[in-house]
Coordinates of C-alpha atoms in Angstrom, one line a residue:
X1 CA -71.8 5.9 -38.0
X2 CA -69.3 3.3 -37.5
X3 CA -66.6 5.4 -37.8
X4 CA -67.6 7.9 -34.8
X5 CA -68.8 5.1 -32.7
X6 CA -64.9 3.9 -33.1
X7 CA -64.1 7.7 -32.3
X8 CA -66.2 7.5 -29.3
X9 CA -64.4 4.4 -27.8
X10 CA -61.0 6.1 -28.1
X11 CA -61.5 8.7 -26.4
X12 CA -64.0 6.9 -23.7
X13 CA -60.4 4.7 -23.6
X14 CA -58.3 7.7 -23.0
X15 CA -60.6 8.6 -20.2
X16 CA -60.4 5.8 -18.3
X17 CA -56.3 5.7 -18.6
X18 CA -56.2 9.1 -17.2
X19 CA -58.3 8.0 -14.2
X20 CA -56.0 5.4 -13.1
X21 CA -52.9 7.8 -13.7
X22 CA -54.7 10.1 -11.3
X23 CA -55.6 7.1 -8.4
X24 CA -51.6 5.6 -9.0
X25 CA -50.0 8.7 -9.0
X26 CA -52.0 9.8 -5.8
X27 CA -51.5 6.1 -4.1
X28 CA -47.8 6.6 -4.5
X29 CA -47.7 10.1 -3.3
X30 CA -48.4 8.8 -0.2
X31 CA -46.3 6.2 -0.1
X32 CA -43.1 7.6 -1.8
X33 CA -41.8 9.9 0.8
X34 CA -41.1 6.8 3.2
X35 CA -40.1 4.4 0.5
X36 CA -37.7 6.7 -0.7
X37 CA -36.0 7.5 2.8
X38 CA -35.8 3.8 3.2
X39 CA -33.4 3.6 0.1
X40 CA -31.5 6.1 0.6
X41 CA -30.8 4.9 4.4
X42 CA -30.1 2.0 2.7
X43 CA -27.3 3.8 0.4
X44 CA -25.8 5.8 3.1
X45 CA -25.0 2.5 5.4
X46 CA -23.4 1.1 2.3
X47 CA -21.5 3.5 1.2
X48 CA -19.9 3.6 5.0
X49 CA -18.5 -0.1 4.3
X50 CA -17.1 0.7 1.0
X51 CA -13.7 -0.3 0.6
X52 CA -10.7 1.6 -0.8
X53 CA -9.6 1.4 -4.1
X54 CA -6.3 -0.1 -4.9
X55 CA -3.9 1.9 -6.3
X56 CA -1.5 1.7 -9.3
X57 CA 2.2 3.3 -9.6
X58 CA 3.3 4.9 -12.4
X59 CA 6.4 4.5 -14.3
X60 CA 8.7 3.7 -11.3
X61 CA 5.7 3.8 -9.3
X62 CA 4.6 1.4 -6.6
X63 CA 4.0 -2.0 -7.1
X64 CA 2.5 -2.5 -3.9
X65 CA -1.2 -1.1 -3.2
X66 CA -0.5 1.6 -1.2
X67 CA -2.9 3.5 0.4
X68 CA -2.9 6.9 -0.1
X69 CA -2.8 9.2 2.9
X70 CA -5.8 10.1 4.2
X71 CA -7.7 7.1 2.8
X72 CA -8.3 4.3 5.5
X73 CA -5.1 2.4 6.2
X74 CA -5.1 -1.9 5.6
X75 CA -5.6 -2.7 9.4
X76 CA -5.8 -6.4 10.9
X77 CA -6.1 -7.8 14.3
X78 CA -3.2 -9.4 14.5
X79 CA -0.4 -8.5 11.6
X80 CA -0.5 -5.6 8.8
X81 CA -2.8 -7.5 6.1
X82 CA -2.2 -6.7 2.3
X83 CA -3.1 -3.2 1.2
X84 CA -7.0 -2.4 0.5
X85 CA -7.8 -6.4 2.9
X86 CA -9.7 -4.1 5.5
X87 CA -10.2 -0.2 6.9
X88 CA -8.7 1.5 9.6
X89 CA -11.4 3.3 11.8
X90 CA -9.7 6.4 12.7
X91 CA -10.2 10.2 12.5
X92 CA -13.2 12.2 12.7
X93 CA -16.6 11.3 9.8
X94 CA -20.1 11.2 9.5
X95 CA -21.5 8.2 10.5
X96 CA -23.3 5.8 8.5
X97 CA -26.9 5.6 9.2
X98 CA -28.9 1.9 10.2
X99 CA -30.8 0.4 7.4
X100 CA -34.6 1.3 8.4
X101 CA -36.2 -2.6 9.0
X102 CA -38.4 -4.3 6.3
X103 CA -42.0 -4.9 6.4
X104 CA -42.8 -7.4 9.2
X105 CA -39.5 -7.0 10.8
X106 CA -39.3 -5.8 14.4
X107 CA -36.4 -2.8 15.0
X108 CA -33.9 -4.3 17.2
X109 CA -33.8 -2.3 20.6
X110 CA -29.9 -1.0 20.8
X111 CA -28.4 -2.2 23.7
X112 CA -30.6 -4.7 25.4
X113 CA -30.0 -7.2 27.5
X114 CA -27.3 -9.7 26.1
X115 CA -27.0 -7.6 22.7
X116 CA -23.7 -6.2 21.8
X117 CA -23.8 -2.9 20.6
X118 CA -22.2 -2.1 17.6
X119 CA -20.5 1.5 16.7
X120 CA -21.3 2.1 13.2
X121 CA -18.5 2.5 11.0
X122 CA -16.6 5.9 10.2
X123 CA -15.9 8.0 7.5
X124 CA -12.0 9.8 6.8
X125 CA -12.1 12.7 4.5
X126 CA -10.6 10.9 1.4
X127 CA -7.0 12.7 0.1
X128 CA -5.7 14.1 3.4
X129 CA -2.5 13.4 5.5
X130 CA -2.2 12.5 8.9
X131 CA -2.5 14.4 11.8
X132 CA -0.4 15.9 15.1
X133 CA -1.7 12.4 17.2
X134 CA -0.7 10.8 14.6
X135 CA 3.0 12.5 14.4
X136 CA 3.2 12.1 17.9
X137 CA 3.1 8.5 18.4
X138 CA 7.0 7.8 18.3
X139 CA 10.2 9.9 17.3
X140 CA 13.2 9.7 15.2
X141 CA 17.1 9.3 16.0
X142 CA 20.1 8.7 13.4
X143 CA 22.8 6.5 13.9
X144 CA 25.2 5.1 10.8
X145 CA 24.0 7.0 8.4
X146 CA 20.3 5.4 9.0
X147 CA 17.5 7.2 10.0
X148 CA 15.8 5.5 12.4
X149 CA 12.3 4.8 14.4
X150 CA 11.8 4.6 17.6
X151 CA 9.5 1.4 18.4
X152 CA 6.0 2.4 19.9
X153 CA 2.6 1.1 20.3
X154 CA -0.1 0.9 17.7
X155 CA -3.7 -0.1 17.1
X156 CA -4.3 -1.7 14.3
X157 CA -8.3 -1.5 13.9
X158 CA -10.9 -3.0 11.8
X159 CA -14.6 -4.6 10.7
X160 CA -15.1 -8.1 10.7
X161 CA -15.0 -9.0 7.1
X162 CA -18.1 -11.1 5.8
X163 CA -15.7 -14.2 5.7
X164 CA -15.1 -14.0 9.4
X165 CA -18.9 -14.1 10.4
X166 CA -20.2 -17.1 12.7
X167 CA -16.4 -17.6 13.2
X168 CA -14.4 -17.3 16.3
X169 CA -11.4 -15.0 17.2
X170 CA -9.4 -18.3 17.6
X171 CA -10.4 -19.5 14.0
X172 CA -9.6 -15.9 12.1
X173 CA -6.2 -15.9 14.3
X174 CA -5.2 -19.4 13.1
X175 CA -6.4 -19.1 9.6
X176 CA -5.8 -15.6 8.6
X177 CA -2.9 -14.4 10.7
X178 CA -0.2 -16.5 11.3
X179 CA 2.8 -14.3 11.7
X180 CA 2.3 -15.2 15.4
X181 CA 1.7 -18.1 17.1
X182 CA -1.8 -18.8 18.7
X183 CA 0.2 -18.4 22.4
X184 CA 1.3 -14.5 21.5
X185 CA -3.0 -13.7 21.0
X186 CA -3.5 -16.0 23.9
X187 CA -1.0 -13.7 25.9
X188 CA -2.7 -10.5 24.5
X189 CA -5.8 -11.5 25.7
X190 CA -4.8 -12.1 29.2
X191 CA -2.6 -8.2 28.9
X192 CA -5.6 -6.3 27.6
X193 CA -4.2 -5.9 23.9
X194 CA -7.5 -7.2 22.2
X195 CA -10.7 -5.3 21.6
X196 CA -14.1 -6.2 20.8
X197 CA -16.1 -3.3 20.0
X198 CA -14.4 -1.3 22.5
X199 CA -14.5 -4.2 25.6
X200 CA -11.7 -6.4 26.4
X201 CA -11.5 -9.6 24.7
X202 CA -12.0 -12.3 27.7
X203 CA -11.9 -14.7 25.6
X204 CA -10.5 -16.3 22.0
X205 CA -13.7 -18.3 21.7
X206 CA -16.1 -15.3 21.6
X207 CA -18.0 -15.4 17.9
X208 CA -17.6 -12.5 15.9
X209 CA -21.0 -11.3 14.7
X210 CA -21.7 -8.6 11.2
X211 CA -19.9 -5.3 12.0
X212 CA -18.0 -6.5 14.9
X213 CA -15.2 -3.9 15.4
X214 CA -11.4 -4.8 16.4
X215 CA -8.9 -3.1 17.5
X216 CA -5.1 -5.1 18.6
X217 CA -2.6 -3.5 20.3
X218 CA 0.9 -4.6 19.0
X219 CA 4.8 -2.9 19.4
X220 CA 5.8 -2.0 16.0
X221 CA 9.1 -1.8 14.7
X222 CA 10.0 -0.5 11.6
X223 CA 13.1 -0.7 9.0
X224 CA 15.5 2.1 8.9
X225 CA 15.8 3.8 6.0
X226 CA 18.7 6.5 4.7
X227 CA 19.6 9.5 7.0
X228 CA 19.7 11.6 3.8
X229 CA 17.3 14.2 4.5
X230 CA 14.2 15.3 2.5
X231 CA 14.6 18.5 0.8
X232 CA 12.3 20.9 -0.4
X233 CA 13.0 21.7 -4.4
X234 CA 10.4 23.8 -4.5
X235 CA 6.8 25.1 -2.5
X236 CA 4.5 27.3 -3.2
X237 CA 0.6 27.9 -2.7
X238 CA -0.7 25.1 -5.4
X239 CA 2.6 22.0 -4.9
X240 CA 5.2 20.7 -2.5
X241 CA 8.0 19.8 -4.7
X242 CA 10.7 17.5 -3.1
X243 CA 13.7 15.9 -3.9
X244 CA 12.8 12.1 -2.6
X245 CA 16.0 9.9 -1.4
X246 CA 15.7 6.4 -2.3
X247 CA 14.9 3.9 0.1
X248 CA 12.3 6.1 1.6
X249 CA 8.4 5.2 0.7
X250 CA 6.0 7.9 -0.2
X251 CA 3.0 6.6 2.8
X252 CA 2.8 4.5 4.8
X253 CA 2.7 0.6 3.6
X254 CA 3.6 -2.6 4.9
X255 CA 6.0 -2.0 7.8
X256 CA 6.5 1.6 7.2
X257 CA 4.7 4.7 8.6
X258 CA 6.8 7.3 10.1
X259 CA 9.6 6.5 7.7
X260 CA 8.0 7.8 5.0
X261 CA 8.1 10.7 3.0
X262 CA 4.5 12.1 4.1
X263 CA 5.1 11.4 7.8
X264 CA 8.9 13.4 7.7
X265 CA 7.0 16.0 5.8
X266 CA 4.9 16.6 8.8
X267 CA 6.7 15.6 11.3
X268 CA 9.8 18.0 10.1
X269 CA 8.7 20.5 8.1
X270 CA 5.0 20.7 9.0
X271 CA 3.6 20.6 5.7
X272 CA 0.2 18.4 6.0
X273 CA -2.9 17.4 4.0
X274 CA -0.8 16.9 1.3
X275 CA -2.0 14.8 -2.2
X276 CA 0.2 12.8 -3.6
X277 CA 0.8 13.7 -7.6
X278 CA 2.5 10.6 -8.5
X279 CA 4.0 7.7 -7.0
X280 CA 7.5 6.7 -6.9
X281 CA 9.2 2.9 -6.0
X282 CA 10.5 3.0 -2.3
X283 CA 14.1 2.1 -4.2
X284 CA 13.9 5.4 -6.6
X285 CA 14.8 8.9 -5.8
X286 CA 14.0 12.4 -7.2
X287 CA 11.1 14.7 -7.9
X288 CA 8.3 14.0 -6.0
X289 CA 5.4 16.4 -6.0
X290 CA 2.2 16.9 -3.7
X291 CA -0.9 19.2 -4.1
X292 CA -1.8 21.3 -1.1
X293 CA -5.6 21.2 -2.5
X294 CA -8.0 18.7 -3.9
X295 CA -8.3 21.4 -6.4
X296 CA -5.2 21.4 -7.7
X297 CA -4.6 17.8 -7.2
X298 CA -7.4 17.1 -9.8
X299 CA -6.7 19.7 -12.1
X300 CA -3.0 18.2 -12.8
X301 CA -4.8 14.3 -12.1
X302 CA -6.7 16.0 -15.3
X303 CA -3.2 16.8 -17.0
X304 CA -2.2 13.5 -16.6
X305 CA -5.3 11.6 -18.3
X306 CA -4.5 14.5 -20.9
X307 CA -0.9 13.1 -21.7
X308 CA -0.2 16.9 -20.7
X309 CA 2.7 15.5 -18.2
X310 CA 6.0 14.5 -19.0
X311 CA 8.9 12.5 -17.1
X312 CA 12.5 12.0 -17.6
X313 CA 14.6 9.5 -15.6
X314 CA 18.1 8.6 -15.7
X315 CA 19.4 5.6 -14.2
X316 CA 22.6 3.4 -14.5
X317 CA 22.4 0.1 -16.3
X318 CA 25.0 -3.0 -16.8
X319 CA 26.9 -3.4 -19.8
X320 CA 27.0 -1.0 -22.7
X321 CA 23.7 0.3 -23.8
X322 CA 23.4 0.9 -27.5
X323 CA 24.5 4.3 -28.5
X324 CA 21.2 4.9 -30.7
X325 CA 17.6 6.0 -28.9
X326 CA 15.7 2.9 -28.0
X327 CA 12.1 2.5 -28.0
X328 CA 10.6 -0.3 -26.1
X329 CA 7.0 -0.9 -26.7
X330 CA 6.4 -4.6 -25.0
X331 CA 3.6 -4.9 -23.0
X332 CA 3.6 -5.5 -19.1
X333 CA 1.8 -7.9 -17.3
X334 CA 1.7 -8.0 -13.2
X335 CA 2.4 -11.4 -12.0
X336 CA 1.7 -10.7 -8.2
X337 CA 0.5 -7.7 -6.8
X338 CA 1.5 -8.9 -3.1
X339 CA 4.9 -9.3 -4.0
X340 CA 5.3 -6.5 -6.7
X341 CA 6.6 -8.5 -9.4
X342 CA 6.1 -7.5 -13.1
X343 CA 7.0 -8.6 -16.8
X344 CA 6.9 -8.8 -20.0
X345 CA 3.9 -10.3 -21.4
X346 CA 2.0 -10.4 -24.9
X347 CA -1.3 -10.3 -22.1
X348 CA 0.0 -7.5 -20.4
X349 CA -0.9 -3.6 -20.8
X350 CA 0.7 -1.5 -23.7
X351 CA 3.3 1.0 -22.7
X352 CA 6.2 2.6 -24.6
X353 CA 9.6 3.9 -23.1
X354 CA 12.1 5.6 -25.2
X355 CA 15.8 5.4 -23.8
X356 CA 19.1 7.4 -24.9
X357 CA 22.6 6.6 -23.1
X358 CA 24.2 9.5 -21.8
X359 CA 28.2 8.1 -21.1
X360 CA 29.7 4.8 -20.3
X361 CA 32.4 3.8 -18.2
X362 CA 33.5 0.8 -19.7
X363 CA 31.4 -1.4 -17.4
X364 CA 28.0 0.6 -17.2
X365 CA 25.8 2.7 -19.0
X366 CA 24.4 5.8 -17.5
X367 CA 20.6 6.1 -19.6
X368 CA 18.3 8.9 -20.0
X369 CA 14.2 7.0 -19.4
X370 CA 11.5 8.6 -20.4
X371 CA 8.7 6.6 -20.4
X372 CA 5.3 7.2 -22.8
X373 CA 3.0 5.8 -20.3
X374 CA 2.8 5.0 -16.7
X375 CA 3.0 1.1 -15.6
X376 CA 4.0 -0.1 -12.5
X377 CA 8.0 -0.6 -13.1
X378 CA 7.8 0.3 -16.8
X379 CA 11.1 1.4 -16.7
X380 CA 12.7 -1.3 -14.8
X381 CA 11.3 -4.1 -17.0
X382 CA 12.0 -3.0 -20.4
X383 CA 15.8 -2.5 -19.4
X384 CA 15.5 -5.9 -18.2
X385 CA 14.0 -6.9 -21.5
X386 CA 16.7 -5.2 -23.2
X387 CA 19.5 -7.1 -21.6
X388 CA 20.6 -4.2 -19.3
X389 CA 18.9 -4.2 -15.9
X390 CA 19.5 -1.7 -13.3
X391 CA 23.0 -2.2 -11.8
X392 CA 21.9 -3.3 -8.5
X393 CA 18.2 -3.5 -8.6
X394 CA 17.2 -6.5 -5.9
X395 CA 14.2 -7.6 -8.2
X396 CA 14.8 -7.4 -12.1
X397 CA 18.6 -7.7 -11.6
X398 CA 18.0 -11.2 -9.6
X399 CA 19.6 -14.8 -10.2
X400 CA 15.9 -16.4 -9.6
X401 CA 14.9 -14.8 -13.3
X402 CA 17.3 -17.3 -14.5
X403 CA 20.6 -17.5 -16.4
X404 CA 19.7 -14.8 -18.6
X405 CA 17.9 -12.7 -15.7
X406 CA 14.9 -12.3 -18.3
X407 CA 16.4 -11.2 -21.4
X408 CA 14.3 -10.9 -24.3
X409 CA 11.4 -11.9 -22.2
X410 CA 13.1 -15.4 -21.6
X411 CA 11.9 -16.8 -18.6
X412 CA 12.7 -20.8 -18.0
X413 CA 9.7 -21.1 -15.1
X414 CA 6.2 -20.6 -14.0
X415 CA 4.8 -17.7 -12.7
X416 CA 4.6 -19.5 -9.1
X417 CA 8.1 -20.6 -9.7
X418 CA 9.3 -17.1 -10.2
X419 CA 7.8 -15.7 -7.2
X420 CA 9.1 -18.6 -5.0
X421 CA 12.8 -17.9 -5.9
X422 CA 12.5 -14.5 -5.1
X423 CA 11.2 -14.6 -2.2
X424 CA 13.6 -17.6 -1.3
X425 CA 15.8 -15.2 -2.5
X426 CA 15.2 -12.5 -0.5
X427 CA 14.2 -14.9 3.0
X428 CA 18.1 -16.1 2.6
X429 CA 19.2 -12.3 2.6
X430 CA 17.0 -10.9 5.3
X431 CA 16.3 -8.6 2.8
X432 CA 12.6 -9.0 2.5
X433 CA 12.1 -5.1 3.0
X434 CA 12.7 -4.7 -0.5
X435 CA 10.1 -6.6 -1.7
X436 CA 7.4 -5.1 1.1
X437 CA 6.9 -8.3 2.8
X438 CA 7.3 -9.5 6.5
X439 CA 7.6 -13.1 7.4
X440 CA 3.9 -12.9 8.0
X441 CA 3.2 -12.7 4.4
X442 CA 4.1 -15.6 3.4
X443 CA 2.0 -17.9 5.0
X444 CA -1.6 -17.5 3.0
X445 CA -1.6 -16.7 -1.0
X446 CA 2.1 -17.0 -1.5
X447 CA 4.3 -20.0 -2.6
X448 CA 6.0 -21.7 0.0
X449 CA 9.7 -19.9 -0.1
X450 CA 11.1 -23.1 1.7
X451 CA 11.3 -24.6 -1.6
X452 CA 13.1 -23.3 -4.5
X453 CA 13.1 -24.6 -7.7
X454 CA 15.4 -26.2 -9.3
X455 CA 16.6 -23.0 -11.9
X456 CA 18.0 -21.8 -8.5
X457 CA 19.8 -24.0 -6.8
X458 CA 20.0 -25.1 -3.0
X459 CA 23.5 -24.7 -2.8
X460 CA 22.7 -21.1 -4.6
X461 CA 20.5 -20.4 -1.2
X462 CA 23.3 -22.0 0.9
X463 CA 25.8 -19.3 -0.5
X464 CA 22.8 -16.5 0.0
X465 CA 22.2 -17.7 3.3
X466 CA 26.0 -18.1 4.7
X467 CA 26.5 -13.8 3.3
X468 CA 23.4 -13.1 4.9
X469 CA 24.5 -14.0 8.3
X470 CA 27.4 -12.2 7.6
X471 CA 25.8 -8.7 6.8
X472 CA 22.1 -9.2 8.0
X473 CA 22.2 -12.0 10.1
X474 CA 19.1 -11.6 12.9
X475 CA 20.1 -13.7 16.0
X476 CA 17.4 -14.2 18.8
X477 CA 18.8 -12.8 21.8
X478 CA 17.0 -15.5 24.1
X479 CA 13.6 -17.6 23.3
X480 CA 11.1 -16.5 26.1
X481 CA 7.9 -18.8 26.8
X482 CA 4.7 -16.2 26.2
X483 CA 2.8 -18.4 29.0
X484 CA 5.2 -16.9 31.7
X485 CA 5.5 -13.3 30.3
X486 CA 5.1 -11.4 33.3
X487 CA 2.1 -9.0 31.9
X488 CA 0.3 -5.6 33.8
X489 CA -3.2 -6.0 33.6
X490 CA -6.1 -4.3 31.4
X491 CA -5.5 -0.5 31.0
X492 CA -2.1 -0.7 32.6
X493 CA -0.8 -2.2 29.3
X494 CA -2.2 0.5 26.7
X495 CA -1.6 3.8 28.9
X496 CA 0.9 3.1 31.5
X497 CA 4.1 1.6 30.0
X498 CA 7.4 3.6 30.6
X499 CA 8.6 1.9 27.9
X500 CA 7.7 1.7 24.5
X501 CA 11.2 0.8 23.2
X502 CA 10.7 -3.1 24.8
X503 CA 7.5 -5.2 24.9
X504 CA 7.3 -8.9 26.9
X505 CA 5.2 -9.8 23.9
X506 CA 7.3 -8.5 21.1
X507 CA 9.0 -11.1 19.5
X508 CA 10.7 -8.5 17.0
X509 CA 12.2 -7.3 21.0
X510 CA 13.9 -10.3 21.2
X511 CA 16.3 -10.4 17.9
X512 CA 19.4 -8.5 17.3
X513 CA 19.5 -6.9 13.7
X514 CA 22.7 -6.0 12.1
X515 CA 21.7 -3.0 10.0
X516 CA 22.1 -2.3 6.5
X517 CA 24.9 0.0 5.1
X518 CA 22.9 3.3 3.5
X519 CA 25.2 2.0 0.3
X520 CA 22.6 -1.0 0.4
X521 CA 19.7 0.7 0.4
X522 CA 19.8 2.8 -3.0
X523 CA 19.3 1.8 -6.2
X524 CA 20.5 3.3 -9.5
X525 CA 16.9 4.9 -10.8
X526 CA 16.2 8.4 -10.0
X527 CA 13.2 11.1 -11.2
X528 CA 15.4 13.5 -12.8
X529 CA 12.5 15.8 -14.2
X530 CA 8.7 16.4 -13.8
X531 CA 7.4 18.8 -16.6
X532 CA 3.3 20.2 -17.5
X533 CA 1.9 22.6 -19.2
X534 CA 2.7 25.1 -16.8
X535 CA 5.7 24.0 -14.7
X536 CA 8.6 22.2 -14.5
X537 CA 10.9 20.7 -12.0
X538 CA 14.6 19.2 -11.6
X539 CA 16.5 17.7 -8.9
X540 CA 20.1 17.3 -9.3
X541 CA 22.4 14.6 -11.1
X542 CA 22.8 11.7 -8.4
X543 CA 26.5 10.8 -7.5
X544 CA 26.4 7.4 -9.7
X545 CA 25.5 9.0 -12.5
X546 CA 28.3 11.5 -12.9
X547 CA 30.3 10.5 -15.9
X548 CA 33.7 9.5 -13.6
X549 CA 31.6 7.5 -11.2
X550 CA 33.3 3.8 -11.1
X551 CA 31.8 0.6 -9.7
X552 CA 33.1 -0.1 -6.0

């Protein structure tokens, strides 16, 4: 009897379970629909403000983080902030849909009186190239062996970053972007160059609200880069194969957009919506390949992960390499991305390069590279390890690694120290291209350059800076007071200039640049092979590499 009375009040329990799954599943039936909208609103808006990845070079591959083409380019208000800092709102995309208002919470009326309406921000189709307007904006001419770039107008464009909120223009201007004096924005305002969600900027004091969007007006000029043309190794309907001169970046990056490989590709031989495979340094040349699809550029992305790919380099070295093969298996640590500075660290990532000298000359070593895995300047930093940098490269090949340039992994300063001697370095030999910097880097997040250390010297900067002025001496053709520019109003500014080539408010206008010699602007390091599972590409043996090549 006990026994089925306990019966009866398990299944007189199971009963009354059921019953309340029935009522719940019935209460949130109705509710669910709604809800569920709500949070995935919610997503979408999100996922519209997601910023870009940064990305990673390979071995020779970029030390900056360049944006990919297609991906939103780093866009400020004022100068050309480090890569992945903000978005640039351009092209065609869905747009991101408002976040539907809590419970309680009254939906904001768009547009009403004393509100600023705010455009919602843009999607790009992530992986694709540039397009005709975007070709269009300038043109090229050559002269002394350079190929050069016209200078034209450009708006840089983006969101106001969470840090800037319940601040004013003036405040982000003086803080974040110091490459020009507060008088140049102050000018800009007053010549229509400054945009606050589409409206002129009246006024520096105006506070910037959550999803302001800006867009600044500015004259760009950009380095010249070799006139050595481009060429097509091979094409076909999967890849773009090209033979990549040095000098030459792959996308656009710091101060470089039409004098890049994707932009001449284009521009010159109308091959667009390309994906970059791999990445190679601005300084290297060779085999460069590009997907026409997303397909294909994930199948051999796939390849890679797979260890499926394999790279062969040659480059020429100082001194006598060791006639044996040479493994090198130190690790690599990044000590700045900003300034694209690497080394050998027991904290850095694993990698392996194996090395093999082809000839020497009696001063330098032409080496086969072919490194294992792909870190950002692999190869570059184990010669330097070894005791046999590059020849001439500008950064592992440099006086500021101290008297043994970093062989061994001997390296008598800090981290900051390091970095402040190269850029000191490269300040004195107006050669700060090379490390993708402007002047208006160095202001936030980089050591002061005005102040080497001691490991290099100030009369070692006095010697820099008296060849400098020699070869790349910039001399300021005449100081002009922004507060007297004489400046066309509004719209006249953007659409009507004759122009482009001068700009009242350029102060890059106003200095005379000696330009490099294209000798200058290669360094011994070139891609001399890109093999898979089912291709396999060479360009030809550079000039310095030939076995009677001799040191000028």
């Amino acid at each position: 009897m006990w026994l089925g009375g306990r019966v009866w009040l398990q299944v007189l329990g199971q009963v009354c379970f059921n019953l309340r799954r029935l009522t719940f599943a019935r209460t949130w039936g109705a509710r669910r629909g709604p809800m569920a909208e709500t949070l995935s609103t919610r997503a979408q808006a999100a996922s519209g403000l997601g910023a870009p990845a940064q990305q990673n070079g390979d071995a020779g591959g970029d030390a900056r983080g360049e944006q990919p083409p297609g991906r939103p380019e780093p866009a400020g208000p004022g100068v050309e902030p480090a890569p992945g800092d903000a978005t640039q709102a351009a092209g065609s995309g869905e747009q991101a849909a408002t976040a539907a208002p809590g419970p309680g919470k009254r939906k904001k009326r768009r547009g009403a009186t004393g509100e600023r309406v705010v455009p919602p921000p843009k999607k790009r189709r992530t992986g694709v190239s540039f397009g005709d307007e975007h070709f269009a904006e300038t043109s090229y001419y050559f002269e002394g062996g350079l190929r050069k770039v016209r200078p034209y107008y450009f708006d840089f464009r983006t969101y106001c970053k969470g840090r800037w909120v319940g601040h004013s223009l003036l405040h982000v201007f003086s803080t974040e972007f110091r490459a020009q004096p507060l008088a140049y924005y102050e000018a800009a305002v007053r010549a229509g160059r400054l945009h606050l969600n589409e409206e002129p900027v009246q006024d520096l004091s105006v506070v910037l609200k959550d999803n302001d969007f800006l867009r600044n007006t500015v004259h760009r000029h950009e380095p010249p880069v070799t006139a050595e043309p481009v060429r097509l190794l091979a094409e076909n309907e999967d890849v773009v194969v090209v033979d990549k001169p040095s000098s030459i970046p792959v996308h656009p990056c710091g101060r470089f957009r039409h004098n890049t490989v994707i932009f001449i590709l284009g521009k010159e031989h109308q091959l667009k919506e390309l994906h970059p495979l791999h990445r190679l340094d601005r300084l290297t040349s060779g085999v460069l390949m590009f997907a026409k699809t997303a397909a294909v550029s994930e199948r051999i992305h796939e390849q890679v992960r797979d260890r499926q790919l394999e790279k062969e380099y040659v480059c020429r070295v100082e001194g006598e390499f060791p006639a044996e093969e040479v493994t090198c298996k130190e690790p690599i640590l990044v000590v700045s991305y900003k300034v694209g500075v690497c080394r050998v660290d027991p904290r850095g990532k694993p990698c392996e390069t194996v090395f093999q000298r082809l000839s020497y000359n009696g001063h330098s070593s032409v080496v086969r590279c072919r490194p294992l895995t792909g870190r950002t300047h692999q190869i570059r930093v184990h010669l330097q390890f070894l005791g046999h940098p590059i020849l001439n490269d500008p950064i592992y090949n440099s006086i500021a690694w101290g008297p043994s340039r970093g062989r061994g992994g001997h390296i008598p300063k800090t981290d900051e120290e390091l970095l402040r001697d190269l850029v000191a370095e490269h300040q004195a030999k107006q050669s700060l291209d090379v490390l993708d910097l402007c002047e208006g880097d160095l202001s936030p997040g980089l050591p002061d350059s005005t102040a080497p250390s001691s490991e290099l010297g100030k009369d070692c900067l006095g010697e820099l800076a008296a060849s400098a002025q020699k070869m790349d001496g910039a001399v300021e053709a005449g100081p002009q007071d922004l507060d007297t520019v004489p400046l066309a109003s509004g719209k006249a500014t953007e659409i009507d200039v004759v122009d482009q080539e001068t700009d009242p408010l350029c102060a890059e206008c106003r200095l005379v640049r000696q330009d490099p010699l294209p000798q200058d602007l290669v360094m011994f390091l070139h891609a001399l092979c890109y093999k898979g599972p089912d291709f396999e590409y060479f360009s030809p043996m550079p000039a310095w590499a030939q076995d009677d090549w001799q040191e000028d």
